[in-house]
Every structure is written in structure tokens, then in C-alpha cells.
Coordinates of C-alpha atoms in Angstrom, one line a residue:
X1 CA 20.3 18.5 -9.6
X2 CA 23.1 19.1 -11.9
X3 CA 22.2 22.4 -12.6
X4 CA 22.3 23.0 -8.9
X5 CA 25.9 22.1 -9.4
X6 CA 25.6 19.0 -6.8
X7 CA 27.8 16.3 -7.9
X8 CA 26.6 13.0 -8.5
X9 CA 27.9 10.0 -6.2
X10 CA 29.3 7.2 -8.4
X11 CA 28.7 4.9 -5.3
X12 CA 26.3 5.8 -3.4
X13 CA 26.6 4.4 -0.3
X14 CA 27.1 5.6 3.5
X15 CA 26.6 9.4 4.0
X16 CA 29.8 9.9 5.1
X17 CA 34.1 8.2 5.1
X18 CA 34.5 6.7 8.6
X19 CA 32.6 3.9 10.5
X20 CA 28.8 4.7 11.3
X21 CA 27.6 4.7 14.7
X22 CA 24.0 4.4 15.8
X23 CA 22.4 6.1 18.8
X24 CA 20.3 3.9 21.4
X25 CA 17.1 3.0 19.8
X26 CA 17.7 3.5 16.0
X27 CA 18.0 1.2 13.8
X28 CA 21.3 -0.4 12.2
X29 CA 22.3 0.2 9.1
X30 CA 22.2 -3.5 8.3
X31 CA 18.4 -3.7 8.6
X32 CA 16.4 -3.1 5.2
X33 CA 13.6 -0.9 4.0
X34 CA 10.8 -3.3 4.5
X35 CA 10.9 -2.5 8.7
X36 CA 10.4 0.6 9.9
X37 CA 10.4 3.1 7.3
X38 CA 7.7 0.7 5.5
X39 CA 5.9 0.1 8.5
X40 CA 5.2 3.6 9.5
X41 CA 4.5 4.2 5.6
X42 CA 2.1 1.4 6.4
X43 CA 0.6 3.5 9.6
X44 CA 0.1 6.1 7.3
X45 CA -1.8 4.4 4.6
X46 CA -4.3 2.7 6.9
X47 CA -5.3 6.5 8.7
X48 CA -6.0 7.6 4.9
X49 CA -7.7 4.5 4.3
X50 CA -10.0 5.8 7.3
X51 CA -10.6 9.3 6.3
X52 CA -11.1 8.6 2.7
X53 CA -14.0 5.9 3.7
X54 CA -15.4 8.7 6.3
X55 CA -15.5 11.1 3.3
X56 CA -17.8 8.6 0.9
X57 CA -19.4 7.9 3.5
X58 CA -20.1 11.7 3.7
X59 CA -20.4 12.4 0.6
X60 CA -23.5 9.3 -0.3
X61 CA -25.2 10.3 2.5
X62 CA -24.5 14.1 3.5
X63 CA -27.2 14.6 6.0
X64 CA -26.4 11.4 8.4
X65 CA -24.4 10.7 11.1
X66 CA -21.0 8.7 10.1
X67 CA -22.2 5.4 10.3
X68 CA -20.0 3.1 12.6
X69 CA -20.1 -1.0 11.4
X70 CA -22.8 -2.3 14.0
X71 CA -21.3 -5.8 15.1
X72 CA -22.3 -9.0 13.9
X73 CA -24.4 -11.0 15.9
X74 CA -23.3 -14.5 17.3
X75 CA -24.2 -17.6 15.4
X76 CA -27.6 -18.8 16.4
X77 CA -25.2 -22.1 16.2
X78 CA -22.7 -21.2 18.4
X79 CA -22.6 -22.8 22.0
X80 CA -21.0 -21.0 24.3
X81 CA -18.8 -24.4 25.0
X82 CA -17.1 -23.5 21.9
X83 CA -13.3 -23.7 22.8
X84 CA -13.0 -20.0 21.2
X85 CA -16.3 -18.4 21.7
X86 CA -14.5 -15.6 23.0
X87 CA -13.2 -15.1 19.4
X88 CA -16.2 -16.7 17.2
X89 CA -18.7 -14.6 18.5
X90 CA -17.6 -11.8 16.9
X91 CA -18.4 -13.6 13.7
X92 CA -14.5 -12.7 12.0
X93 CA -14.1 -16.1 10.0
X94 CA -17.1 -18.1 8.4
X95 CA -17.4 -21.2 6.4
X96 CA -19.1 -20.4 3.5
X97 CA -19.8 -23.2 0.6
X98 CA -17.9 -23.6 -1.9
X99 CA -16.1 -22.2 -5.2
X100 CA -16.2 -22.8 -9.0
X101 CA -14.0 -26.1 -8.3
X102 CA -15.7 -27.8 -5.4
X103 CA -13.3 -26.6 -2.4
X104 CA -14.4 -25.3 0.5
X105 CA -14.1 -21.8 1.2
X106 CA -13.5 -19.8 4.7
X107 CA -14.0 -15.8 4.5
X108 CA -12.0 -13.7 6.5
X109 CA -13.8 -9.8 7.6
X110 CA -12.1 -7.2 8.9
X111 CA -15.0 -4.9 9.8
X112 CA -16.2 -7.3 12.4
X113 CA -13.0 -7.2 14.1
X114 CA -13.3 -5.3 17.8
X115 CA -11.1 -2.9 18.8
X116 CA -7.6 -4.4 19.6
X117 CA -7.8 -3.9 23.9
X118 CA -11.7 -6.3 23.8
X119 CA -10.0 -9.1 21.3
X120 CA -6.9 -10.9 22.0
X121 CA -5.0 -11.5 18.7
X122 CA -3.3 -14.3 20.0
X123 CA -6.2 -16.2 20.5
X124 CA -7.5 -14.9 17.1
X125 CA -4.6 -16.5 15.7
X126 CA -5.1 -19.9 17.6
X127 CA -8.6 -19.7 16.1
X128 CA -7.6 -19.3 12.4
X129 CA -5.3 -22.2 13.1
X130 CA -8.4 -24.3 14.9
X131 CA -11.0 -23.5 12.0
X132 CA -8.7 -24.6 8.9
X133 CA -7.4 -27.4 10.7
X134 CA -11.0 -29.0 9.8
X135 CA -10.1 -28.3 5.6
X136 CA -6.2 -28.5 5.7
X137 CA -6.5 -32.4 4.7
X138 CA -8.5 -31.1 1.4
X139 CA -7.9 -28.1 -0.9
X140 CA -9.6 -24.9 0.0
X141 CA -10.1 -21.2 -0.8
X142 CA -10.1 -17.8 1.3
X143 CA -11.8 -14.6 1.1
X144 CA -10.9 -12.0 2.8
X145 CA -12.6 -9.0 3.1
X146 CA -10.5 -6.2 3.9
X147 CA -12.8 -3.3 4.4
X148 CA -13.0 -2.5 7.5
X149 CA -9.9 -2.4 9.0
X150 CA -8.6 0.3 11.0
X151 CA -6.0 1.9 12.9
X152 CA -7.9 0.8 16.3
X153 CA -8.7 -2.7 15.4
X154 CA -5.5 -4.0 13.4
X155 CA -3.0 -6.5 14.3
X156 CA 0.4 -5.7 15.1
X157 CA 3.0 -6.2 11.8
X158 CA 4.7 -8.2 14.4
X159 CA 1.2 -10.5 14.9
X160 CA 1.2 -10.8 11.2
X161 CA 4.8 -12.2 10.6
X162 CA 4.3 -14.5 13.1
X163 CA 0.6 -15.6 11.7
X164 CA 2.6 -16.4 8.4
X165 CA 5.2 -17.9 10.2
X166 CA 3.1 -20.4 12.1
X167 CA 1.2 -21.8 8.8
X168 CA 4.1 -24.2 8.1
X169 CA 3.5 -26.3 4.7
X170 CA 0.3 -27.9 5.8
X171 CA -2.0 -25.1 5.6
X172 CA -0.4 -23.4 2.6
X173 CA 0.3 -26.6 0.2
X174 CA -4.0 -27.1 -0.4
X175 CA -4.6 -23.7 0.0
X176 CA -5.4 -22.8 -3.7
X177 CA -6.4 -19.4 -3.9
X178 CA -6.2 -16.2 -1.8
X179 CA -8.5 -13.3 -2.7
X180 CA -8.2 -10.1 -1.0
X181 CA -11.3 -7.8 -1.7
X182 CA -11.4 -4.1 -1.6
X183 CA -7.5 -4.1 -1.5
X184 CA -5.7 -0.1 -0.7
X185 CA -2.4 1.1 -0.6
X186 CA -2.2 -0.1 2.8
X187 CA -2.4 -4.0 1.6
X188 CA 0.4 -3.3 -0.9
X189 CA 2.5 -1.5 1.4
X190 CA 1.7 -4.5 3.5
X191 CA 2.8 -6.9 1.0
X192 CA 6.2 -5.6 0.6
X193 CA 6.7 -5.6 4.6
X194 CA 6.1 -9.3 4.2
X195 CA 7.6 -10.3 0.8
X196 CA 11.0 -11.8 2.4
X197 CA 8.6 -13.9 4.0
X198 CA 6.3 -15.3 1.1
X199 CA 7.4 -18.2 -1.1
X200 CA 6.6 -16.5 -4.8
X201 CA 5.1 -20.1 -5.1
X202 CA 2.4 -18.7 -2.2
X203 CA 2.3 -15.5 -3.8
X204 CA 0.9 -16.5 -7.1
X205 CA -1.9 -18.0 -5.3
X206 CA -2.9 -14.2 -4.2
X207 CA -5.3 -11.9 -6.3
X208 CA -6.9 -9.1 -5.7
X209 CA -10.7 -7.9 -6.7
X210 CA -11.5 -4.3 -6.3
X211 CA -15.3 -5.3 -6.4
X212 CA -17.6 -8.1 -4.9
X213 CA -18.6 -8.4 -8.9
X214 CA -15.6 -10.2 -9.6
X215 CA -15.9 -12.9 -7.2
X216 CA -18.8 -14.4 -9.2
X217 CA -16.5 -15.9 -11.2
X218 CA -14.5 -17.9 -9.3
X219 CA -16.7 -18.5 -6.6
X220 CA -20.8 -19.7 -6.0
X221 CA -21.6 -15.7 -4.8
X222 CA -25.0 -16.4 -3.2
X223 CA -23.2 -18.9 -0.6
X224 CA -21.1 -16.3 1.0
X225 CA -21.7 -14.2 4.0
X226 CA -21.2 -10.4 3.5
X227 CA -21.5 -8.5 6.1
X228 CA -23.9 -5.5 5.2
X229 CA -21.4 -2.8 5.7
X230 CA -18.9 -4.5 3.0
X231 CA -21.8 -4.4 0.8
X232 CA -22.7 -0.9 1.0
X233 CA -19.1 0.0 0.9
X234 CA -19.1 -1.6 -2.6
X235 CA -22.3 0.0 -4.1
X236 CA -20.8 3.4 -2.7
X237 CA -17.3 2.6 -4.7
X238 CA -18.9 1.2 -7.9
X239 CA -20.8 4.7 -7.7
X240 CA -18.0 6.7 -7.9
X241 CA -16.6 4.7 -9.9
X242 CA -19.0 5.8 -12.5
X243 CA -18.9 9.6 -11.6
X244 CA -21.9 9.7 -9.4
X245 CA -20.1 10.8 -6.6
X246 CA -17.2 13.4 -5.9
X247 CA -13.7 12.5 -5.3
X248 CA -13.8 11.4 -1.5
X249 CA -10.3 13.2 -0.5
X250 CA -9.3 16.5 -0.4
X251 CA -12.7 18.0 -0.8
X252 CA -12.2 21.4 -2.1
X253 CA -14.2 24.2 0.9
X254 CA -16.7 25.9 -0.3
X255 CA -16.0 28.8 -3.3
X256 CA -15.5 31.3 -2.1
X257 CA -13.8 30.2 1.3
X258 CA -14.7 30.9 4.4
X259 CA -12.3 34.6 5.7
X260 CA -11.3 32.4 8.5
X261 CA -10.8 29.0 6.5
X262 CA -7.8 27.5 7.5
X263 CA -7.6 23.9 5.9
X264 CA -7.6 23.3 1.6
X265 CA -6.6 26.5 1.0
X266 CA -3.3 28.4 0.2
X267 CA -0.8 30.0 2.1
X268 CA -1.1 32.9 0.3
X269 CA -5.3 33.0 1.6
X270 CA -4.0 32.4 4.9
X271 CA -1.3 35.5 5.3
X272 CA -3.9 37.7 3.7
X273 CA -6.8 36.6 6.3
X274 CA -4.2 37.0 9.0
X275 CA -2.9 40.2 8.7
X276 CA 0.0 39.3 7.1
X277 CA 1.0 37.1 9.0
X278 CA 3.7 34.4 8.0
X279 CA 3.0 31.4 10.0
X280 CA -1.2 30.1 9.3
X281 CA -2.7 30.0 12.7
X282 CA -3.6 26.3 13.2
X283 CA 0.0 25.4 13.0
X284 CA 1.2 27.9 15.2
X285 CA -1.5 26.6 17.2
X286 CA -0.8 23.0 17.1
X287 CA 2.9 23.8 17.9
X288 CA 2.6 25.9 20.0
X289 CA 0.9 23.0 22.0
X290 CA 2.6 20.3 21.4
X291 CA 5.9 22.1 22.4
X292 CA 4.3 23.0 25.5
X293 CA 3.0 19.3 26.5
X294 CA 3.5 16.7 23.9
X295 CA 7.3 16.6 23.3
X296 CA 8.0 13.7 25.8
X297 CA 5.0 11.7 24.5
X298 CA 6.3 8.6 22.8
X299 CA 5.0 7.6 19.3
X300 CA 4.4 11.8 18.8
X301 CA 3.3 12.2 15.1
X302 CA 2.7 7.9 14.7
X303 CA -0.6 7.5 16.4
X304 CA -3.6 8.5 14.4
X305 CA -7.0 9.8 16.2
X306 CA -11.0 9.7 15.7
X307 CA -11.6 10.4 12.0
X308 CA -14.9 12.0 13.1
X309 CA -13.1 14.4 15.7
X310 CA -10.3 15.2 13.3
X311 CA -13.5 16.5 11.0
X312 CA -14.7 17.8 14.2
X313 CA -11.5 20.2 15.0
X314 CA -11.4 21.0 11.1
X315 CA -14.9 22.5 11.4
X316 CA -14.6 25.1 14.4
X317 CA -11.0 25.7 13.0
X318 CA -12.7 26.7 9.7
X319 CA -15.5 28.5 11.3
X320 CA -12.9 31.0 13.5
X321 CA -13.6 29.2 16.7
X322 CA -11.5 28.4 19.0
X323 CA -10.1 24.8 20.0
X324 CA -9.0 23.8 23.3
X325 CA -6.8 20.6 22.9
X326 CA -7.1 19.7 26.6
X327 CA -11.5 19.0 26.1
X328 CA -10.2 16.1 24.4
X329 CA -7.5 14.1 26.8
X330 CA -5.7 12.9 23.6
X331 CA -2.3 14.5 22.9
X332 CA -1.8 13.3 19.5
X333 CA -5.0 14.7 18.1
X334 CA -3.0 18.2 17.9
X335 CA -0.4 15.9 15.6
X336 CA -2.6 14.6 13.5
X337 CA -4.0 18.1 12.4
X338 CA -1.2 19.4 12.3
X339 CA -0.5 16.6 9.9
X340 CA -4.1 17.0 8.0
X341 CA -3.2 20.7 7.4
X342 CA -0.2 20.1 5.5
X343 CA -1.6 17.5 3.3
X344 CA -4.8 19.3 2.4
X345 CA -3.2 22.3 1.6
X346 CA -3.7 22.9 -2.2
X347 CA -0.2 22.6 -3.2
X348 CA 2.7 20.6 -1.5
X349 CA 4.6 23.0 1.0
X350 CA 7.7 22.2 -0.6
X351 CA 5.7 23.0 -4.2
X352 CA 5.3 20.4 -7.0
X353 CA 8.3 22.3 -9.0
X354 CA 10.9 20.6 -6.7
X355 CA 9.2 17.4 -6.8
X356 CA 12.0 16.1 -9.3
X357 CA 14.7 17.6 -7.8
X358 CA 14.3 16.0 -4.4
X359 CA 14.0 12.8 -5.6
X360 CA 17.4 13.1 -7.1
X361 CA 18.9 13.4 -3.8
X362 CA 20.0 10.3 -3.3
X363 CA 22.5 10.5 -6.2
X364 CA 24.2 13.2 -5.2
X365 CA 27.5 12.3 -3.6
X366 CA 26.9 12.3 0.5
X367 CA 29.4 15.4 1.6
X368 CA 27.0 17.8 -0.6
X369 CA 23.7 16.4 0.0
X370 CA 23.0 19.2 2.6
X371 CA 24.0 21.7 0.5
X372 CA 22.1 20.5 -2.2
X373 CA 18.9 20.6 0.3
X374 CA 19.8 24.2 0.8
X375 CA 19.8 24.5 -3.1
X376 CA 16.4 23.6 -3.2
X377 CA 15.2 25.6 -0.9
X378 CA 16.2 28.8 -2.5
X379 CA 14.0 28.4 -5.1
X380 CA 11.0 27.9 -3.0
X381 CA 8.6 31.1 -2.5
X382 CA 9.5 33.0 0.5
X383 CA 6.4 32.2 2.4
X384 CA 7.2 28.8 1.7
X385 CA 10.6 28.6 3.1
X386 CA 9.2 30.5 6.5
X387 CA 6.7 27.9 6.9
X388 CA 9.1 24.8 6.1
X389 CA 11.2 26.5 8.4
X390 CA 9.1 27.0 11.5
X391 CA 7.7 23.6 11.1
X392 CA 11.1 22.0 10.6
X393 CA 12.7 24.1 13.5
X394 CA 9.4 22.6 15.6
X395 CA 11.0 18.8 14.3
X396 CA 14.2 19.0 14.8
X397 CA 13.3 20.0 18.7
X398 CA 11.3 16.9 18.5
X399 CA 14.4 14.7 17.8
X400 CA 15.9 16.3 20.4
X401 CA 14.1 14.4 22.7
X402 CA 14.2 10.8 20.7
X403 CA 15.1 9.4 24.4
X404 CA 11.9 9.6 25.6
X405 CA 9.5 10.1 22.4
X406 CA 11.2 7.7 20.3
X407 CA 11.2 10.2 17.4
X408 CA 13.8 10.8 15.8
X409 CA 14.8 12.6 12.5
X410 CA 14.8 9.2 10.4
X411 CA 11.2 8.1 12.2
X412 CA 9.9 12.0 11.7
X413 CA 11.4 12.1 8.6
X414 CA 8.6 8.9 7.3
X415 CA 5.9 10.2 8.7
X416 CA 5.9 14.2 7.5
X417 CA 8.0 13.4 3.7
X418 CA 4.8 12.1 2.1
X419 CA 2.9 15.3 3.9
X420 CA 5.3 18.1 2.5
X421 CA 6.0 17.2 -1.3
X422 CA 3.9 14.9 -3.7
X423 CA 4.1 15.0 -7.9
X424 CA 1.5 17.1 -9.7
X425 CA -0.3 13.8 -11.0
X426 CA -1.4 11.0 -9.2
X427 CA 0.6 9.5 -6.0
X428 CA 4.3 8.8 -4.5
X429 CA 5.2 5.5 -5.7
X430 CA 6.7 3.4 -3.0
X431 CA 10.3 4.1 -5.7
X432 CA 9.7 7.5 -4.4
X433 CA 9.8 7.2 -0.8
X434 CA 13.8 6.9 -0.1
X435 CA 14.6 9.8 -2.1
X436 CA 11.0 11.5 0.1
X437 CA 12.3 10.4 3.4
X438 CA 15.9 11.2 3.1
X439 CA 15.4 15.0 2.0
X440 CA 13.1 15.2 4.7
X441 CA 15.6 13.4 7.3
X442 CA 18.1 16.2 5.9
X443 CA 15.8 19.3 6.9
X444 CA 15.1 18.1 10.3
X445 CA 18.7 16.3 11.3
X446 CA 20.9 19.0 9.7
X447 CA 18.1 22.2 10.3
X448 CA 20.5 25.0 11.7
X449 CA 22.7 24.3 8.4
X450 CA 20.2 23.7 5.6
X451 CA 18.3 26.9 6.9
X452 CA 21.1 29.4 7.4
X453 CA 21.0 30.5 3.6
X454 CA 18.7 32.6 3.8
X455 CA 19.0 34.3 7.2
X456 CA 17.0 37.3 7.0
X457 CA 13.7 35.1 6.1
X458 CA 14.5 32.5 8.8
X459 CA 14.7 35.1 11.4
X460 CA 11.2 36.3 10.1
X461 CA 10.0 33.0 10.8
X462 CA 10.8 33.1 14.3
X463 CA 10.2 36.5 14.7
X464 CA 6.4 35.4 13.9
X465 CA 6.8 32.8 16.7
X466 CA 8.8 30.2 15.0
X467 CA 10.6 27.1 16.7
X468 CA 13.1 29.2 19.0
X469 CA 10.6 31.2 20.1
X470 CA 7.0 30.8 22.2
X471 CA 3.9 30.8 19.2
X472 CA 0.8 32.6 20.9
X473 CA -1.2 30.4 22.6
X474 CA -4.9 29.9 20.7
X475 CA -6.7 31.9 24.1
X476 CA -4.8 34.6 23.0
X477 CA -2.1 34.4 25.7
X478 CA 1.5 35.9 26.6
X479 CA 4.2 35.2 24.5
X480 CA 7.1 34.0 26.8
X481 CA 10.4 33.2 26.2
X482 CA 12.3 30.1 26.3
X483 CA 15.8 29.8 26.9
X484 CA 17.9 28.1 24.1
X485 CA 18.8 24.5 23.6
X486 CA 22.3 24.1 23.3
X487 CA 23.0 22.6 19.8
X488 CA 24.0 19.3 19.9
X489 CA 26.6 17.6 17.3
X490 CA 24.4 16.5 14.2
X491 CA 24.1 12.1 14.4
X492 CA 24.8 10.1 11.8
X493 CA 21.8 9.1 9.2
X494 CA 21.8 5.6 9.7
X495 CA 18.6 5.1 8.6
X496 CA 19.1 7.0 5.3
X497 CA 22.4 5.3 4.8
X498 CA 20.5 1.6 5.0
X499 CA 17.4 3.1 2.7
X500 CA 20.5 3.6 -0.3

């Protein structure tokens, strides 16, 4: 960054002199990194989780159906004057023997949790509560099985904190070990959302096994209850494990690519297949249609959508065919590929050259941090910049109407950072994600400044149907134009200000 000649800020603090103020519905600067930012990081983790467990899935058995967890069958045992049948029919907890040391042990599986709307979390939570209440008095163990667990079935982070809350000393003082099997990035992203809340006393009882093998030792294995689906999900990652499999994610398409590929390959492919074209067609597309009906929907960009329909739309858009959003009644499906194509692309949009750079943006002192952004972005290849700038240009419009969708720049800014820029090996670290996030924050709050450097490419941009402008719809329709928002004064980056 020095090089860039951005000075570095010997305290950095709030992103400007004067008193912050904070628009209706964002956060305060006072709140910390482990709410929303971590919780949308969180949101994001889990809809990987899903597609990368689709794609093994795939991948051990190519010419099947995705298989979807059948669920468990009550307990032949179970009366139906069970205070909580409702909940223990579903078979989510079971009692099952005991470990190397003579305690009891209670298993906890995700995958035979129902969606959210047919299972009442609250009574869930009641039933936990009812089931150790029978092995408080005496030390105990629990599994829990984390596989499984989904963006339709999960509990809120809200649900969770008050779970933990609600174990006071009783349950936690004979509670003796916690495993958590088949852990992801989601559970450790999880873990720092809840950290204020854990005692390090509790958290030392926690461990983590990436395979059913390692529970042998700690606990009498042929007593527990897997469910069948955990088990295959094990045999599948102990086989790639030892190489018999491909990577799960970002699955190459097939060499050579298809002329009218559009995800997993390069920009480059894509304006050669496209007559030159600047802008790829699926995220004109995508904009193009979520400008038109999706820019009032709350949550836009947050929710995630059928894995298996998300593979669905990637196929016909790979095969030249066209898609018509409206078939499937679900406005954030057109998000989420418009999400899918920018992190399947080959390299990061904003290219892994800049990867260091950017996450040296929040040393720079606050007064030059845009023009540090703008910095940046000169060095990125001119099809690059056009794309980053349609695509923020589309954002930024999107915060423009944080009344009614709830998104704005800081909330946008956590969902898309980890989709335009990752390092050349291996993943983000959760160190990287301020630095990520508040680059990303700058594009989309402070877009008509950052992208005024290089005028003559921006105007391309829209020329080729970028954010002030109508894209072509995917039927082929009329271009029309749209009259021009009046530019409103930039707001404060609270949420940037609290990450520092």
C-alpha cells in the first residue's frame, strides 16, 4: 500500500473526525464483530457446506439422483403419550450407552432434523432440557453429529444463544465431554459468534473428530446410533481423503468448455464467446432481473436456495438455454447464481495480485482509504474493472433501498467480499475478513467516487448495459431506459468503523 502512496493510520479508528451517526436499521458502532458480520459469514459457510456435500455426493455416485436423508423412523418404544412426541419422533437426540469411563452418553444428529416451519425449536429446546434432566445428577458425554445440517433446517443464532443460556451450571458442571463430529467452517465460525458466551472452563470440554474412526477411542462405538446417511457421509470423506475421489468444489467443466459455458471459466472465454462483449451474459441476466423485481425484497443476496436447482440453472446456462426466473416463484434463486458465478469463476474478479493489497486497507489512515480503493483498481485488467464495476453499480442501487430490503453497503459488503477476492492458496482466514469486508463496503458505499478514475472504461461498462442503464432481458427483449436516481450524500461506515 505504501507504494500506492496511501498513508498509514497511526490510530486507526473511526473513518472519519466528527461524531458518527447511524441510519435506522444498522448497527452501532459499539456492537462487535461476532454479530452480524460473523453471522452472515456464518450464512455463507453453511450454503457451501451444502453444495460441497451435493458435489461428493455427485461425484461417488455420478449416475444417481442427489440423495435426500430419508427420516428416521419413530422408536418402536415411543408412546405417543410422550410429553414431546411431537419432537422425539423425529429421532434428533438418543441415549446411547456409554463411554470409555462409564458415563452415559446422549447423541445429538442434525440430519434428522425437519425443516424449520414442521419442528418448533422451542420445544426442541424444552426437549434437550427434558432428556438430560434424567443424567444431569451423574457425569455424562454428548455426541453430536453435525452432518446434516442445512440452511432449511437450522436454528436461529438467536435460538442458539439462548439454548446456552438456559443450561445454567447444572447441566454444564457433569457434562465432561463435548464431541462435535464432521465439524466445517460453519461450526468455527459458529464458535466465535458464541465465544463471549462460553466459560474457557466449558470450552476445554469441546473437541472435534473429523471422522467416526476417532470416536472409538473415547467412546464403546458399537453402542451408538448412526444414522445411515452420517455413515455414508464418512466412507465418502475418508475416500477422498485418500485421493479416490476429486476435489468436491469448484469442479473444473469439461476441457475443452462448452462455446456457451458460462460458469468455471474466465472472463476472457466469456467476451470471446459473446462477441466481445464486456459484461458475461448470466450476470447481465441475473441483474437485469433482480433490478427489475427483486430490489425491495428483504434479505436480497442472504437467503440461499435448492442446491439441486442452483445445479439445475448452472446446466441450461451452460448448455446456451435459456432461463426464465419466474418458472421458479423464488426471487433469491437469481441471487444466489449470481453469487455462484462469481465464486466459480477461475480467478477472483478482483485477481489474486491485489489480494495483499486489500487486506492492508485497514491501516491506511481513513480520509484516503477511498482513494487507495481507486489505487487498486487501476491495476486490475480492464475487463476486470468493467465487470467490478457493473456489478458494484448494480450494489450500490441495492443499498439504495436498505429501507425496505435491509441491505445495505456494510450487510452487502459480507456477503459478496469473500465472492470477489480470495488468496492464491488455500482459504480467507476469519483475520482476513475485516480488511475483505471493508474494501468491499468502500466499492459499493462510495461507487460514483472509487469508479470515476477511469471514466472512459466505466462508461463502457454501462454502455454494455451496466447499472445506470437497462441490461437486455434473457428473451431477447427491448432495452429501455430508466431515469436516474438522484445521488444521495454517501452514510457513514459504521459497521467498518466497529470491525477496526
Amino acid at each position: 500500500m505504501r507504494s500506492n502512496g496511501c498513508r498509514k493510520d497511526p490510530m486507526p479508528g473511526s473513518l472519519g473526525g466528527g461524531v458518527q451517526t447511524v441510519p435506522p436499521g444498522r448497527p452501532t458502532p459499539q456492537q462487535s464483530m461476532s454479530g452480524l458480520d460473523l453471522e452472515e459469514l456464518a450464512e455463507i459457510e453453511l450454503q457451501r457446506d451444502e453444495e460441497e456435500a451435493a458435489a461428493l455426493n455427485a461425484a461417488r455416485r455420478p449416475s444417481a439422483a442427489p440423495s435426500v436423508a430419508p427420516p428416521a423412523g419413530p422408536d418402536p418404544e415411543l408412546s405417543m403419550n410422550h410429553p414431546f412426541y411431537d419432537v422425539a419422533r423425529h429421532g434428533i437426540l438418543q441415549v446411547a450407552g456409554e463411554d470409555r469411563f462409564g458415563r452415559r452418553v446422549i447423541t445429538f444428529c442434525c440430519c434428522r432434523m425437519p425443516p424449520s416451519h414442521e419442528l418448533n425449536h422451542r420445544r426442541l429446546l424444552e426437549y434437550l432440557k427434558y432428556t438430560l434432566d434424567q443424567y444431569v445428577e451423574s457425569d455424562y458425554t454428548i455426541v453430536y453429529f453435525h452432518y446434516g445440517l442445512n440452511s432449511q433446517n437450522k436454528p436461529s443464532l438467536r435460538w442458539l444463544q439462548s439454548a446456552y443460556k438456559e443450561f445454567d451450571r447444572r447441566y454444564k458442571k457433569n457434562l465432561k465431554a463435548l464431541y462435535v463430529v464432521h465439524p466445517t467452517n460453519f461450526i468455527r465460525i459458529l464458535w466465535t459468534l458464541l465465544k463471549p458466551l462460553v466459560s474457557h472452563k466449558f470450552g476445554k470440554k469441546v473437541t472435534y473428530f473429523n471422522y467416526l474412526s476417532e470416536l472409538r477411542e473415547h467412546l464403546k462405538y458399537d453402542q451408538l446410533s448412526i444414522p445411515q446417511e452420517v455413515l455414508r457421509y464418512d466412507e465418502e470423506l475418508r475416500n477422498l481423503h485418500a485421493g479416490r475421489l476429486p476435489p468436491p468444489i469448484k469442479t473444473p467443466p469439461p476441457r475443452p468448455p462448452l462455446p456457451t459455458q458460462q460458469f468455471g471459466v474466465s472472463l476472457q472465454y466469456l467476451k470471446d464467446k459473446n462477441q466481445g462483449e464486456l459484461i458475461p451474459p448470466v450476470l447481465r441476466y441475473t441483474v437485469t432481473y433482480l433490478r427489475e423485481k427483486g430490489l425491495h425484497t428483504e434479505g436480497l443476496f442472504r437467503r440461499s436456495a435448492s442446491v439441486q436447482t442452483v445445479r439445475e440453472i448452472q446446466r441450461l446456462y451452460n448448455q446456451g438455454k435459456p432461463v426464465n426466473f419466474d418458472d421458479y416463484g423464488d426471487i433469491h434463486l437469481p441471487a444466489v447464481i449470481l453469487k455462484t458465478f462469481l465464486r466459480e469463476l477461475p480467478q477472483p474478479l478482483l485477481t489474486f495480485e491485489a489480494y495483499e493489497q486489500i487486506l492492508e486497507i485497514t491501516s491506511v489512515e481513513s480520509s484516503l482509504r477511498v482513494t487507495c480503493c481507486r489505487q487498486i483498481l487501476q491495476n486490475l485488467p480492464e475487463h476486470n474493472y468493467a465487470v467490478l464495476s457493473y456489478l458494484m453499480g448494480f450494489l450500490h442501487e441495492v443499498s439504495q433501498e436498505s429501507i425496505s430490503n435491509k441491505m445495505n453497503s456494510s450487510n452487502l459488503a459480507c456477503v459478496f467480499g469473500l465472492n470477489l477476492i480470495w488468496p492464491s492458496q488455500g482459504a480467507s482466514s476469519l483475520s482476513a475478513l475485516v480488511p475483505l469486508n471493508l474494501f468491499t463496503e468502500l466499492l459499493i458505499e462510495y461507487y460514483e467516487k472509487v469508479f470515476s478514475g477511469r471514466g472512459e472504461r466505466g462508461a463502457q461498462a454501462v454502455e454494455q448495459g451496466g447499472p445506470s442503464a437497462r441490461g437486455s432481458a434473457p428473451d431477447g427483449g427491448a432495452r429501455g431506459d430508466r431515469p436516474p436516481r438522484p445521488l444521495l450524500p454517501p452514510r457513514p461506515l459504521t459497521t467498518a468503523w466497529r470491525l477496526l
